[in-house]
Short mmCIF file of C-alpha atoms and ligand atoms in Angstrom, two decimals:
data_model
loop_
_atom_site.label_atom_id
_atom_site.label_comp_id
_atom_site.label_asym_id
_atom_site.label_seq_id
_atom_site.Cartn_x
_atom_site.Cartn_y
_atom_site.Cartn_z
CA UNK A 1 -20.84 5.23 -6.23
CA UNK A 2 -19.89 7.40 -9.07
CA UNK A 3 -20.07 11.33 -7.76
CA UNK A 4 -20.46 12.59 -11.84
CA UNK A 5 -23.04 14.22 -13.23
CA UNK A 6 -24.53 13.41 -16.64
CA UNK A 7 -26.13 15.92 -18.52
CA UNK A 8 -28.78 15.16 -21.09
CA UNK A 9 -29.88 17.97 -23.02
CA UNK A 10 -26.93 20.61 -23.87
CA UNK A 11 -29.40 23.07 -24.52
CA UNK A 12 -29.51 25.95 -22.33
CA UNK A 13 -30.47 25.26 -19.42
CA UNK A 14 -28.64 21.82 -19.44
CA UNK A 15 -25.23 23.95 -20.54
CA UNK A 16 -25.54 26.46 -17.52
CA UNK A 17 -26.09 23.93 -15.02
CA UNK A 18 -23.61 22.13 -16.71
CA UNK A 19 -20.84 25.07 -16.97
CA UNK A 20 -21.37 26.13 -13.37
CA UNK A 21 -21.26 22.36 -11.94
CA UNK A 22 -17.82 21.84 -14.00
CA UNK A 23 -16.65 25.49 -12.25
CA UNK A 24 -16.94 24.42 -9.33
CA UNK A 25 -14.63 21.40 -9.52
CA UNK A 26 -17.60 19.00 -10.08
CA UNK A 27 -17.42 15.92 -12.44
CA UNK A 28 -19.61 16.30 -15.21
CA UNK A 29 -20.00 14.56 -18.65
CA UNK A 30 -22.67 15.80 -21.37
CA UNK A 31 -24.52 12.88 -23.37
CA UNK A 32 -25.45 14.15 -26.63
CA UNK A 33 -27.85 12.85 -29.02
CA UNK A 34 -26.11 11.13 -31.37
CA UNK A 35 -22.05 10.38 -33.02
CA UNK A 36 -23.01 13.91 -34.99
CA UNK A 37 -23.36 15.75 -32.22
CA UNK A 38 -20.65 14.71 -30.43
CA UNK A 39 -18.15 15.53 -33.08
CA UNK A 40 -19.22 18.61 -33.63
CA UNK A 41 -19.18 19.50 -29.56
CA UNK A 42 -16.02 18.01 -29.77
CA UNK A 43 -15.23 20.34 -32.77
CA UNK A 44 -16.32 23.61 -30.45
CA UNK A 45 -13.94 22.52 -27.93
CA UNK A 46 -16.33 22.72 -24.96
CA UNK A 47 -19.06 24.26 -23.84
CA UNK A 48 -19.41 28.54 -23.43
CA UNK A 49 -20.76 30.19 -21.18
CA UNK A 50 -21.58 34.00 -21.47
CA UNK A 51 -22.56 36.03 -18.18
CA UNK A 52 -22.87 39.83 -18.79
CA UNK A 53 -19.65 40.74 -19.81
CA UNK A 54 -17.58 37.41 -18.98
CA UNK A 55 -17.42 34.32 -21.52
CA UNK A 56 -15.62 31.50 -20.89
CA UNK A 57 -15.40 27.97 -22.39
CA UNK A 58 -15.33 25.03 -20.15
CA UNK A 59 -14.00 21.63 -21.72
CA UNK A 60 -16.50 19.20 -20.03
CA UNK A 61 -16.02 15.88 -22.22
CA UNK A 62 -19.16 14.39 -24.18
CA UNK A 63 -20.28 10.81 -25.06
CA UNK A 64 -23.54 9.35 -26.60
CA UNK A 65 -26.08 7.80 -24.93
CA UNK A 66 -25.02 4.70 -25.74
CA UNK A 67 -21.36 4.66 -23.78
CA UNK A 68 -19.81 2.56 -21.71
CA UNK A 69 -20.26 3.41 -18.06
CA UNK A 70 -23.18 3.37 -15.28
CA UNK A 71 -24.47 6.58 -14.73
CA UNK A 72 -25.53 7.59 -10.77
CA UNK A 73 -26.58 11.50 -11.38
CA UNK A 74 -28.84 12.33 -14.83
CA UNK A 75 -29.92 15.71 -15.18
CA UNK A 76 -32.40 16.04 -17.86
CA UNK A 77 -32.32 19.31 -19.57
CA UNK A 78 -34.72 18.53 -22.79
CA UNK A 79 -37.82 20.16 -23.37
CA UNK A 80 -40.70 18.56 -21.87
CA UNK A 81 -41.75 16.48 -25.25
CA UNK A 82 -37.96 14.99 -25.61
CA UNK A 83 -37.64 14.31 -21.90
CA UNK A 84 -39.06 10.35 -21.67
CA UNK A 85 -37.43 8.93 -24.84
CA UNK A 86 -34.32 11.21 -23.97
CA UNK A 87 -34.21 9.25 -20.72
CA UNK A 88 -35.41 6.25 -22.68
CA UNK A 89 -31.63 6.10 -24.30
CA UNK A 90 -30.06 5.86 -21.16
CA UNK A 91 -32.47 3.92 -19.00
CA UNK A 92 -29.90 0.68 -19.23
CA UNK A 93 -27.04 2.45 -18.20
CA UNK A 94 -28.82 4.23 -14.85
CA UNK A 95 -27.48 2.09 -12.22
CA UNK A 96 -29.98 1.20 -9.98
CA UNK A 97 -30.66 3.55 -6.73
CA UNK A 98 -29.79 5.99 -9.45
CA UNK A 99 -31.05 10.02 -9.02
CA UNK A 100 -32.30 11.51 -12.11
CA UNK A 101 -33.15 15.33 -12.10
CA UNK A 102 -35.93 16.88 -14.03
CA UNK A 103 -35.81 20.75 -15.14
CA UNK A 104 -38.57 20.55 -17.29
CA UNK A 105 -41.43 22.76 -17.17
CA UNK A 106 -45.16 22.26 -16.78
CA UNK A 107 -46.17 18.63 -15.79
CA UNK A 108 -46.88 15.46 -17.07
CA UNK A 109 -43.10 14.58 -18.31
CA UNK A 110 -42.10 13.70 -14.95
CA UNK A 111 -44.55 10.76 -15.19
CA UNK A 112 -43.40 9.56 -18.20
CA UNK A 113 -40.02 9.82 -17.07
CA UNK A 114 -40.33 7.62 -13.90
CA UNK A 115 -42.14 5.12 -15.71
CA UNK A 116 -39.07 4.61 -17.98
CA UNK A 117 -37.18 4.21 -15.29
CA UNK A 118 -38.38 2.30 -11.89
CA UNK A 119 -35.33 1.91 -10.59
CA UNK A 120 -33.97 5.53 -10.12
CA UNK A 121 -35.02 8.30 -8.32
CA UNK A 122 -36.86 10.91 -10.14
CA UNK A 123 -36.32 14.81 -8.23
CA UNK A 124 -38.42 17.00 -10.44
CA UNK A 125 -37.43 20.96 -10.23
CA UNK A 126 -38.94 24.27 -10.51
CA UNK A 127 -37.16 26.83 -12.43
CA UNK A 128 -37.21 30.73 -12.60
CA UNK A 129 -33.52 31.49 -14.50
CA UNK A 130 -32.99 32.27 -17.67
CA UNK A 131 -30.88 31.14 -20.23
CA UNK A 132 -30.59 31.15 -24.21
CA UNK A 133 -28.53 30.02 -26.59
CA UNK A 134 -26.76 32.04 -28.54
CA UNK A 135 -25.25 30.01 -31.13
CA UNK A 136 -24.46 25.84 -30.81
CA UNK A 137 -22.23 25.07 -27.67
CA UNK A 138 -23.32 28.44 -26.42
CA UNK A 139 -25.36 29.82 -23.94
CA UNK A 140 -26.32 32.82 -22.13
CA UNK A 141 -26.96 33.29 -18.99
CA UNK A 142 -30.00 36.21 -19.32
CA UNK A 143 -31.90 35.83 -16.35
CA UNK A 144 -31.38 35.49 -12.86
CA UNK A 145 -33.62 33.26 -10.87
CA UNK A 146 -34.30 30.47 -8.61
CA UNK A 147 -34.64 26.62 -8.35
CA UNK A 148 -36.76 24.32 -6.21
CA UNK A 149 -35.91 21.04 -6.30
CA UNK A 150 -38.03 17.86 -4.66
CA UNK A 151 -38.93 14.47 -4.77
CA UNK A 152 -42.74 14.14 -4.27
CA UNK A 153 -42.25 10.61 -3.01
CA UNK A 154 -39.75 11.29 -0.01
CA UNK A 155 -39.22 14.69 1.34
CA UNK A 156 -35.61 14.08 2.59
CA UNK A 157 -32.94 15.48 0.37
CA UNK A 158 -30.85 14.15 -2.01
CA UNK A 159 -27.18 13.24 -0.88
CA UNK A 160 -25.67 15.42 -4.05
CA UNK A 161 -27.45 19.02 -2.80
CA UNK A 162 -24.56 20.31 -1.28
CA UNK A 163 -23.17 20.01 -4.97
CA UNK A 164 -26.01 22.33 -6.63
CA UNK A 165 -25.02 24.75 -3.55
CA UNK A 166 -21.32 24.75 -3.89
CA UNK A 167 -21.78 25.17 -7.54
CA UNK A 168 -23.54 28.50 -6.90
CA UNK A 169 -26.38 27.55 -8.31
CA UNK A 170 -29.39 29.22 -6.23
CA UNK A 171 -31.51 26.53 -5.01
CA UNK A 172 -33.23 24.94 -2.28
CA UNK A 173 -34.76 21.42 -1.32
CA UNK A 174 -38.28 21.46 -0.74
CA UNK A 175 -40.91 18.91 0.46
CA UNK A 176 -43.51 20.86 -1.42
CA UNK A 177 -42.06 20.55 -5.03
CA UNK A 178 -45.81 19.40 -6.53
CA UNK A 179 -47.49 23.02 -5.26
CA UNK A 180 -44.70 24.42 -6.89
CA UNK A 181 -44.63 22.96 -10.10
CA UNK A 182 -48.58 23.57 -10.28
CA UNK A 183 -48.29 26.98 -9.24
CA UNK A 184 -46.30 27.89 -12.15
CA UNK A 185 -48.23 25.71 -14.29
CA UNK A 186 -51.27 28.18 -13.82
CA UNK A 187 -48.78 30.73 -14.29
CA UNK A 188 -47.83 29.37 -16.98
CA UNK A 189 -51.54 28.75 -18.44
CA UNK A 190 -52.52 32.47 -16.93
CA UNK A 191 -50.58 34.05 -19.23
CA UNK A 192 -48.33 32.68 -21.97
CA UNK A 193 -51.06 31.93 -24.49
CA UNK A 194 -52.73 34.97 -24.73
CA UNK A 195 -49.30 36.54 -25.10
CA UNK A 196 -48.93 34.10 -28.55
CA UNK A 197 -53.21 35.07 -29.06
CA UNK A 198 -52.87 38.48 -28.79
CA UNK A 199 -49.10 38.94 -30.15
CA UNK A 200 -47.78 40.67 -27.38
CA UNK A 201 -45.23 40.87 -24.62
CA UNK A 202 -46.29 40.45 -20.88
CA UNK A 203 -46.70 43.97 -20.06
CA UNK A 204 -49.64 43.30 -22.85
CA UNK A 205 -51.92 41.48 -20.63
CA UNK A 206 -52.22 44.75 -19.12
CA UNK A 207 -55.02 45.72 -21.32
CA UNK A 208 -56.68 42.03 -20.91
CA UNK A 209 -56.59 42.13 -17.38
CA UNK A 210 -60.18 40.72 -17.34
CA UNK A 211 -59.28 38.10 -18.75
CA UNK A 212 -56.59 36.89 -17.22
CA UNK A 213 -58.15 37.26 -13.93
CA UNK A 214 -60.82 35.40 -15.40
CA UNK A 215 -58.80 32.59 -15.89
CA UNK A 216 -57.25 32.26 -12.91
CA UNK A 217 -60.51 31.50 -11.12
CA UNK A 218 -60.87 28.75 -13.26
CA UNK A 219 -57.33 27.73 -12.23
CA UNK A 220 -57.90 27.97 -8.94
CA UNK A 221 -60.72 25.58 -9.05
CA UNK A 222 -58.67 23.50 -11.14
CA UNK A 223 -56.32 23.54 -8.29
CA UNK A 224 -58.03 22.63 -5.51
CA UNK A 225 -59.93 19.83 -7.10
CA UNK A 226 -56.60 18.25 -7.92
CA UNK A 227 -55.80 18.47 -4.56
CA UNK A 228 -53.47 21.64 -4.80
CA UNK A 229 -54.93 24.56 -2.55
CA UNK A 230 -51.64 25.51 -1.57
CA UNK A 231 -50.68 26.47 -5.47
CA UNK A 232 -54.48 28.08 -5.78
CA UNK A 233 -53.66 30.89 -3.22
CA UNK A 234 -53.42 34.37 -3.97
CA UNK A 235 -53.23 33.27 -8.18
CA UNK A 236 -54.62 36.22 -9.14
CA UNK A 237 -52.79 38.97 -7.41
CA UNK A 238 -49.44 36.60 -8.48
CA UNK A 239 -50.22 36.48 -12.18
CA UNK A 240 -50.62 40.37 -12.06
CA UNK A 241 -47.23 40.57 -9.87
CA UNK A 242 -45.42 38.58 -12.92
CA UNK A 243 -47.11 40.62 -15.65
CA UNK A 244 -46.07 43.74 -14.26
CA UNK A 245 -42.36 42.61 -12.83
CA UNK A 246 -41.67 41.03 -16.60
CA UNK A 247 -43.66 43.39 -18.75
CA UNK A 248 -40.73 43.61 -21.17
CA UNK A 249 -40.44 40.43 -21.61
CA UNK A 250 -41.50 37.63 -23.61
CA UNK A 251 -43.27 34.76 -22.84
CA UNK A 252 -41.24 31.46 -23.65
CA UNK A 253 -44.44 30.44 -25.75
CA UNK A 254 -44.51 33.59 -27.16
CA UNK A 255 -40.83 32.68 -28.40
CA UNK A 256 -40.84 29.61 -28.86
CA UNK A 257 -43.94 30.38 -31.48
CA UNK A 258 -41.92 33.21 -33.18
CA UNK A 259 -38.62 30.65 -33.61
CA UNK A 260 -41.06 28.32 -35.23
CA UNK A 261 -39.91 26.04 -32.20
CA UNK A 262 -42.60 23.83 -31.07
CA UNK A 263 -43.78 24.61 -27.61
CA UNK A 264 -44.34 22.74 -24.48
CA UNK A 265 -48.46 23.23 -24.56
CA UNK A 266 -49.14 19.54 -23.50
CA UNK A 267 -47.38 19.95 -20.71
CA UNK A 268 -48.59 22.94 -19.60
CA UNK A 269 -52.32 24.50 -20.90
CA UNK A 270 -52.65 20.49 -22.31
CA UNK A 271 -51.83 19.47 -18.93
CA UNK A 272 -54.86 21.86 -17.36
CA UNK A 273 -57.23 20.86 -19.24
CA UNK A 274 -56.78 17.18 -19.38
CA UNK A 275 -56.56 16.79 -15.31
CA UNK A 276 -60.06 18.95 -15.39
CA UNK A 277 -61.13 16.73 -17.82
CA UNK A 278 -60.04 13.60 -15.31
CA UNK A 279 -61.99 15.08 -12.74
CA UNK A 280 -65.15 16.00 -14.45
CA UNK A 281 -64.53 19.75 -13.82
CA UNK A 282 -66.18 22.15 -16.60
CA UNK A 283 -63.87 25.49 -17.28
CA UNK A 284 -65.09 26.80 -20.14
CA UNK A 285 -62.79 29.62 -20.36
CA UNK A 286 -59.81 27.43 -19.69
CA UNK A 287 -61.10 25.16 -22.65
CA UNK A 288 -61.55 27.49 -25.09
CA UNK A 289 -58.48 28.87 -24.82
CA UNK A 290 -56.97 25.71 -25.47
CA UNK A 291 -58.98 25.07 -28.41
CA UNK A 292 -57.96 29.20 -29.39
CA UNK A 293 -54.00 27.77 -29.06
CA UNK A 294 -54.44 24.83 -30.98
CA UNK A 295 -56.13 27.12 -33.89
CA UNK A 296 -53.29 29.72 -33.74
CA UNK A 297 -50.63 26.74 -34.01
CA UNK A 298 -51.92 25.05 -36.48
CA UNK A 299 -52.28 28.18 -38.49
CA UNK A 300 -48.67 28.51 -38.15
CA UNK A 301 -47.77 25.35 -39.40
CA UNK A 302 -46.45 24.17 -35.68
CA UNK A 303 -47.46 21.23 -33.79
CA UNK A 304 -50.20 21.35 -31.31
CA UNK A 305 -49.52 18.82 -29.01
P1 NAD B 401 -33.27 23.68 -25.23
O1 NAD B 401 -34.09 23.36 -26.45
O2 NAD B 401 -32.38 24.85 -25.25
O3 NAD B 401 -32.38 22.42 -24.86
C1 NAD B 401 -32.85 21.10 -24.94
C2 NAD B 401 -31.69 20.24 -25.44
O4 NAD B 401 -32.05 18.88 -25.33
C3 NAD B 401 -31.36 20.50 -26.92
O5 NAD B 401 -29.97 20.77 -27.02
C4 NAD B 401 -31.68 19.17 -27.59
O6 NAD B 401 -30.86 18.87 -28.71
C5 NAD B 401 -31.46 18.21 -26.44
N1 NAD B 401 -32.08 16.91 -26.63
C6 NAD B 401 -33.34 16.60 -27.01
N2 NAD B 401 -33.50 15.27 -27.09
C7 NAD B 401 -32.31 14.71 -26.75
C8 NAD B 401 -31.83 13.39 -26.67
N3 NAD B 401 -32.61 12.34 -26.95
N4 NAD B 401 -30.56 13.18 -26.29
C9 NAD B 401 -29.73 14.22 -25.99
N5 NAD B 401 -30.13 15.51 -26.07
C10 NAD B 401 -31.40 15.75 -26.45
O7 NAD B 401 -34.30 23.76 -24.03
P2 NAD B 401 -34.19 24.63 -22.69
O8 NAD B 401 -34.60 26.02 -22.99
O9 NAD B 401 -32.88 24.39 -22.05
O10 NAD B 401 -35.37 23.99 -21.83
C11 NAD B 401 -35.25 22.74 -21.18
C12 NAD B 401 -36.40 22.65 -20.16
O11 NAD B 401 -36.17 23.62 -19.15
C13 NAD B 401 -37.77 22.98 -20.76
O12 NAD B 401 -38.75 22.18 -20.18
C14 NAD B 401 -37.98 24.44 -20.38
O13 NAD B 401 -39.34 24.81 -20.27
C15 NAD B 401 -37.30 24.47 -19.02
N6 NAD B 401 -36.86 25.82 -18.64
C16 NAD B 401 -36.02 26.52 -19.48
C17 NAD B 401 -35.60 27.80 -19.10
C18 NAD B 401 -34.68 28.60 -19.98
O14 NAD B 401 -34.40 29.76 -19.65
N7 NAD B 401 -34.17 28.10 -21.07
C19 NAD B 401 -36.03 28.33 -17.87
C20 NAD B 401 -36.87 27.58 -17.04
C21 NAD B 401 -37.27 26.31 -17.45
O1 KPL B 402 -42.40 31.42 -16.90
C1 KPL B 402 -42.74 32.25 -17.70
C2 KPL B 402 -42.59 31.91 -19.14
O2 KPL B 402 -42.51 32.81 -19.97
O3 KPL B 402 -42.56 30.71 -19.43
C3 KPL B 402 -43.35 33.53 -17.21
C4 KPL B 402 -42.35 34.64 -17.29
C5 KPL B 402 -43.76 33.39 -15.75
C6 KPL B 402 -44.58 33.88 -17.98
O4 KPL B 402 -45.53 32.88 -17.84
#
C-alpha cells in the first residue's frame, strides 16, 4: 500500500498540512481542481509556507483529480459545502480499505462524504490552528492550535498517525471525536453569528453576554437530546473562556462575510437547528437566530445555505 498523502483542497489549511507533511520527508501530492489550476501551481513552483518570520516554498507535485494512480491517504481540506463533490472526483481512484481525512468544520459534511465513498475510511478532525492565505500558493501559518482526530466507527487509530506526529503537526487520536466536533459546533453557533449580527469582533460579545449565555442553554439541550452530554458540559463558562482568550479576533463567519466568501452556516448554526428540528426540540432563541443570519446574508447578496 501506497504510504502518500493526497491533498484535496490547497487552501489553507490543506497547504499547511500539506507543507509540514512534505518537511518532514513525507510523500505528498496536491489534487487540484482542474488542468487551470494545476498550471498555474505549477507556474508558482510549489507551495509557500510563511511562519512568523520564516517563508519557504516546498515543491510538492500536483495532478487533477482525474490522474492515473490509486490513492490510499485523502485529506480533504475544502470548506464544508465543497467537501462531498470534492471527494466525489476522486471516489474511483480511492482504493478500497482507503483512509480519507476530514478537516472540515461544523457537521453534516462528514455524512455526505462517507456516503460517496463506502469503501474508505472516513477519520473526521477537530481543528483549533489557524491559517490564511495570503496570496494563491500561499499560506500563513497565524494561529497556533490543536487537532483531534477520530473515527466515530472504530476507536483504534489509524496506521498513518505516527506520520501527523513526526510531521510536527500537534495532534492526538481520540475515541471521542463526535463530542468534540459538537462541542465546537455550539461554539461555533454560541458565538460567530452574532459577531456577523452585531458587526463586531469576539471581545464584542462582551456587551451581549446575556445573550450568548442564553443560547448556550438552548445548546445544551440541543446536546443532550442528540445524545451529546459530554459536549453540553460547562458550555457556558467555555464560550465566555473563548470570547475573552480571542477578543481580538475575528470570527471566521465574521470574515468569511466581510470577504464576500460564502460561509459554512449549514454546517454549523444550519446543522443546530435542523437536528432540533429531527428531534422535535423547540429553541426559539436558537431559531431565530438562524432566521436573523439568513436575513443578514441575504441582505448581503451571499448565499444562505
Ligand atoms: P480554503 O477556502 O482556504 O481552502 C479550500 C480549498 O479547497 C480551496 O483552495 C478550493 O479551491 C479547494 N477546493 C474546493 N473544491 C475543490 C475541488 N473540487 N477539488 C480541489 N480543490 C477544491 O478553506 P480553509 O480555510 O482551508 O478551510 C477548510 C476547512 O477547514 C473548512 O471547513 C474550515 O472551517 C476548516 N478550518 C479552517 C481553519 C483555518 O484556519 N483556515 C481552521 C480550522 C478549521
Ligand atoms: O472557531 C472559531 C471561529 O471563529 O470559527 C472561534 C474562534 C471559536 C469562534 O467561534
Amino acid at each position: 500500500m501506497s504510504s502518500t498523502w493526497h491533498i484535496l483542497g490547497a487552501g489553507s489549511l490543506g497547504s499547511l498540512w500539506a507543507c509540514r507533511l512534505a518537511r518532514a520527508g513525507t510523500a505528498v501530492r496536491l489534487v487540484l481542481r482542474d488542468g487551470q489550476r494545476l498550471r498555474s501551481y505549477q507556474l508558482a513552483g510549489g507551495l509557500t509556507l510563511a511562519e512568523q518570520d520564516q517563508t519557504r516554498c516546498y515543491a510538492i507535485p500536483g495532478e487533477t483529480a482525474d490522474a492515473a494512480g490509486p490513492i490510499h491517504r485523502l485529506l480533504v481540506a475544502c470548506k464544508a459545502y465543497d467537501a462531498a463533490s470534492a471527494v466525489a472526483s476522486v471516489a474511483a481512484r480511492l482504493a478500497p480499505g482507503a483512509d480519507v481525512v476530514l478537516l472540515q468544520n461544523g457537521l453534516g459534511s462528514q455524512d455526505e462524504v462517507a456516503e460517496q465513498v463506502p469503501h474508505a475510511r472516513c477519520i473526521s478532525a477537530s481543528s483549533t490552528e489557524g491559517a490564511f492565505r495570503e496570496k494563491d500558493w500561499q499560506v500563513r501559518f497565524a494561529g497556533q492550535g490543536f487537532n483531534w482526530l477520530g473515527d466515530p466507527g472504530n476507536p483504534m487509530p489509524a496506521t498513518w498517525f505516527e506520520d501527523v506526529q513526526r510531521a510536527g503537526i500537534p495532534a492526538e487520536w481520540t475515541p471521542d471525536i463526535l463530542p468534540r466536533l459538537w462541542r465546537k459546533l455550539a461554539l461555533n453557533c454560541a458565538i460567530n453569528p452574532l459577531t456577523v449580527l452585531y458587526g463586531c469582533n469576539n471581545g464584542g460579545l462582551l456587551g451581549h453576554l446575556e445573550e450568548v449565555d442564553a443560547l448556550c442553554t438552548e445548546l445544551q439541550q440541543l446536546l443532550h437530546r442528540c445524545g451529546q452530554p459530554q459536549a453540553a458540559l460547562g458550555l457556558g463558562e467555555d464560550v465566555q473562556r473563548v470570547i475573552l482568550a480571542t477578543a481580538a479576533n475575528y470570527s471566521s463567519m465574521y470574515q468569511d462575510v466581510q470577504a464576500g466568501r460564502r460561509t459554512e452556516v449549514h454546517y454549523l448554526l444550519g446543522h443546530a437547528c435542523r437536528a432540533a428540528s429531527r428531534h422535535g426540540l423547540a429553541l426559539p432563541l436558537l431559531e431565530h437566530l438562524q432566521q436573523r443570519l439568513v436575513d443578514n446574508l441575504r441582505a448581503r447578496g451571499l448565499p444562505c445555505n
